[in-house]
PDB file of C-alpha atoms in Angstrom:
ATOM      1  CA  MET A 394     177.373  39.308 104.327  1.00  0.00           C
ATOM      2  CA  LEU A 395     176.120  36.557 103.070  1.00  0.00           C
ATOM      3  CA  VAL A 396     173.829  34.012 104.877  1.00  0.00           C
ATOM      4  CA  GLU A 397     172.672  30.599 103.717  1.00  0.00           C
ATOM      5  CA  THR A 398     170.048  29.480 106.364  1.00  0.00           C
ATOM      6  CA  ILE A 399     167.038  31.040 107.594  1.00  0.00           C
ATOM      7  CA  ASP A 400     167.717  30.669 110.974  1.00  0.00           C
ATOM      8  CA  GLU A 401     171.544  33.088 109.762  1.00  0.00           C
ATOM      9  CA  CYS A 402     169.404  35.487 108.773  1.00  0.00           C
ATOM     10  CA  LEU A 403     167.029  35.240 111.532  1.00  0.00           C
ATOM     11  CA  GLU A 404     169.914  36.072 113.513  1.00  0.00           C
ATOM     12  CA  LEU A 405     171.086  39.158 112.095  1.00  0.00           C
ATOM     13  CA  LEU A 406     167.992  40.728 111.932  1.00  0.00           C
ATOM     14  CA  GLN A 407     167.433  39.747 115.658  1.00  0.00           C
ATOM     15  CA  ASN A 408     171.215  40.944 116.939  1.00  0.00           C
ATOM     16  CA  PHE A 409     171.720  44.570 113.722  1.00  0.00           C
ATOM     17  CA  ASP A 410     169.978  46.779 111.898  1.00  0.00           C
ATOM     18  CA  ILE A 411     170.162  45.812 108.508  1.00  0.00           C
ATOM     19  CA  GLU A 412     169.882  48.324 105.807  1.00  0.00           C
ATOM     20  CA  HIS A 413     168.682  46.070 102.794  1.00  0.00           C
ATOM     21  CA  LEU A 414     167.906  42.727 102.499  1.00  0.00           C
ATOM     22  CA  SER A 415     167.766  40.494  99.457  1.00  0.00           C
ATOM     23  CA  LEU A 416     166.189  36.753  99.605  1.00  0.00           C
ATOM     24  CA  ASP A 417     166.502  34.814  97.276  1.00  0.00           C
ATOM     25  CA  HIS A 418     163.675  32.098  97.760  1.00  0.00           C
ATOM     26  CA  ASP A 419     165.388  28.353  96.935  1.00  0.00           C
ATOM     27  CA  LEU A 420     168.186  27.923  99.605  1.00  0.00           C
ATOM     28  CA  LEU A 421     171.133  25.510 100.537  1.00  0.00           C
ATOM     29  CA  ASN A 422     168.154  23.528 102.588  1.00  0.00           C
ATOM     30  CA  LYS A 423     164.961  21.767  99.779  1.00  0.00           C
ATOM     31  CA  THR A 424     162.901  22.150 102.979  1.00  0.00           C
ATOM     32  CA  ARG A 425     163.372  25.094 104.449  1.00  0.00           C
ATOM     33  CA  ASN A 426     162.866  27.916 101.430  1.00  0.00           C
ATOM     34  CA  GLY A 427     162.948  31.912 101.775  1.00  0.00           C
ATOM     35  CA  PHE A 428     159.005  31.886 101.555  1.00  0.00           C
ATOM     36  CA  MET A 429     158.968  30.296 105.583  1.00  0.00           C
ATOM     37  CA  LEU A 430     162.010  33.029 106.284  1.00  0.00           C
ATOM     38  CA  VAL A 431     159.783  35.575 105.044  1.00  0.00           C
ATOM     39  CA  GLN A 432     156.514  34.165 106.897  1.00  0.00           C
ATOM     40  CA  LYS A 433     158.547  34.192 110.006  1.00  0.00           C
ATOM     41  CA  MET A 434     160.129  38.128 109.462  1.00  0.00           C
ATOM     42  CA  VAL A 435     156.695  39.125 109.581  1.00  0.00           C
ATOM     43  CA  LYS A 436     155.107  36.524 113.100  1.00  0.00           C
ATOM     44  CA  GLU A 437     158.493  37.506 114.414  1.00  0.00           C
ATOM     45  CA  LYS A 438     158.279  41.443 113.144  1.00  0.00           C
ATOM     46  CA  LEU A 439     162.261  41.211 111.373  1.00  0.00           C
ATOM     47  CA  PHE A 440     163.218  43.685 109.434  1.00  0.00           C
ATOM     48  CA  ALA A 441     165.790  45.290 107.157  1.00  0.00           C
ATOM     49  CA  ASN A 442     165.022  49.032 105.497  1.00  0.00           C
ATOM     50  CA  ARG A 443     164.572  48.082 102.488  1.00  0.00           C
ATOM     51  CA  ILE A 444     164.051  44.204 100.874  1.00  0.00           C
ATOM     52  CA  THR A 445     164.686  42.815  97.568  1.00  0.00           C
ATOM     53  CA  ILE A 446     163.678  39.069  96.202  1.00  0.00           C
ATOM     54  CA  HIS A 447     165.804  38.224  94.106  1.00  0.00           C
ATOM     55  CA  SER A 448     164.733  34.366  92.997  1.00  0.00           C
ATOM     56  CA  ALA A 449     165.329  33.199  89.652  1.00  0.00           C
ATOM     57  CA  ASN A 450     162.219  30.673  91.047  1.00  0.00           C
ATOM     58  CA  SER A 451     158.990  32.963  89.542  1.00  0.00           C
ATOM     59  CA  VAL A 452     156.479  31.419  91.720  1.00  0.00           C
ATOM     60  CA  GLY A 453     158.395  31.813  95.174  1.00  0.00           C
ATOM     61  CA  GLY A 454     159.505  35.232  94.469  1.00  0.00           C
ATOM     62  CA  LYS A 455     156.256  35.883  94.083  1.00  0.00           C
ATOM     63  CA  ALA A 456     154.416  34.487  97.191  1.00  0.00           C
ATOM     64  CA  MET A 457     157.225  36.563  98.783  1.00  0.00           C
ATOM     65  CA  TYR A 458     156.874  39.563  97.537  1.00  0.00           C
ATOM     66  CA  ASN A 459     152.684  38.952  97.877  1.00  0.00           C
ATOM     67  CA  CYS A 460     153.237  38.365 101.259  1.00  0.00           C
ATOM     68  CA  LEU A 461     155.625  41.120 102.683  1.00  0.00           C
ATOM     69  CA  LYS A 462     153.484  43.636 101.023  1.00  0.00           C
ATOM     70  CA  GLN A 463     149.910  41.782 102.528  1.00  0.00           C
ATOM     71  CA  ALA A 464     152.336  42.298 105.239  1.00  0.00           C
ATOM     72  CA  GLN A 465     152.435  46.394 104.798  1.00  0.00           C
ATOM     73  CA  ARG A 466     149.057  46.429 104.380  1.00  0.00           C
ATOM     74  CA  ASN A 467     147.724  44.595 107.540  1.00  0.00           C
ATOM     75  CA  LEU A 468     150.214  47.497 109.563  1.00  0.00           C
ATOM     76  CA  SER A 469     152.340  43.833 110.456  1.00  0.00           C
ATOM     77  CA  MET A 470     155.363  45.633 108.640  1.00  0.00           C
ATOM     78  CA  PRO A 471     156.531  49.871 108.086  1.00  0.00           C
ATOM     79  CA  PRO A 472     154.795  51.342 105.632  1.00  0.00           C
ATOM     80  CA  ALA A 473     158.069  52.662 105.068  1.00  0.00           C
ATOM     81  CA  ILE A 474     159.841  49.867 104.115  1.00  0.00           C
ATOM     82  CA  ILE A 475     160.495  49.371 100.773  1.00  0.00           C
ATOM     83  CA  VAL A 476     159.776  45.619  99.613  1.00  0.00           C
ATOM     84  CA  SER A 477     160.737  44.876  95.780  1.00  0.00           C
ATOM     85  CA  LEU A 478     160.932  41.967  93.196  1.00  0.00           C
ATOM     86  CA  ARG A 479     163.720  41.537  90.675  1.00  0.00           C
ATOM     87  CA  PRO A 480     163.340  38.332  89.573  1.00  0.00           C
ATOM     88  CA  LEU A 481     166.874  37.144  87.630  1.00  0.00           C
ATOM     89  CA  PRO A 482     167.865  34.871  85.479  1.00  0.00           C
ATOM     90  CA  LEU A 483     169.144  31.423  87.016  1.00  0.00           C
ATOM     91  CA  LYS A 484     172.673  32.053  85.561  1.00  0.00           C
ATOM     92  CA  SER A 485     172.698  35.169  86.950  1.00  0.00           C
ATOM     93  CA  PHE A 486     173.044  34.272  90.845  1.00  0.00           C
ATOM     94  CA  PRO A 487     174.327  31.522  92.691  1.00  0.00           C
ATOM     95  CA  SER A 488     170.749  29.746  94.215  1.00  0.00           C
ATOM     96  CA  ARG A 489     170.394  29.182  97.630  1.00  0.00           C
ATOM     97  CA  PHE A 490     171.744  32.045  99.287  1.00  0.00           C
ATOM     98  CA  CYS A 491     169.949  34.874 101.239  1.00  0.00           C
ATOM     99  CA  ASN A 492     172.139  38.115 101.472  1.00  0.00           C
ATOM    100  CA  ILE A 493     172.594  40.566 103.875  1.00  0.00           C
ATOM    101  CA  ILE A 494     174.082  43.406 103.116  1.00  0.00           C
TER     102      ILE A 494
END
C-alpha cells in the first residue's frame, strides 16, 4: 500500500500489523517530512516489524535512521525491529512517498 502523508502512515500503523515500512524523508507536504513521521512513531510507539529508510535525501535519511536506532538503544522501540538505511539515487524512486508493504 502506498501512502503520501504522515497522518495516513500513522493511521495504518495504528490499525494494522505492518510487516515492512519503507520511508522517504521528502514527502508530499514540504513542511512535514519523514523525520517528523519517525519522531511521531517513536513518541506513539507505532512500528512495523521492519523499517527501511529509502530516501535520496542523505541528511534527512540518516537523521531518520539515527532517530530509530536511538529509540532502540533507549528501549523506546523493540530491539528486534530491523532498521535499514538504503539511500537511493534521485531517479530510482519517486519522491514524496511512504510505502507500506
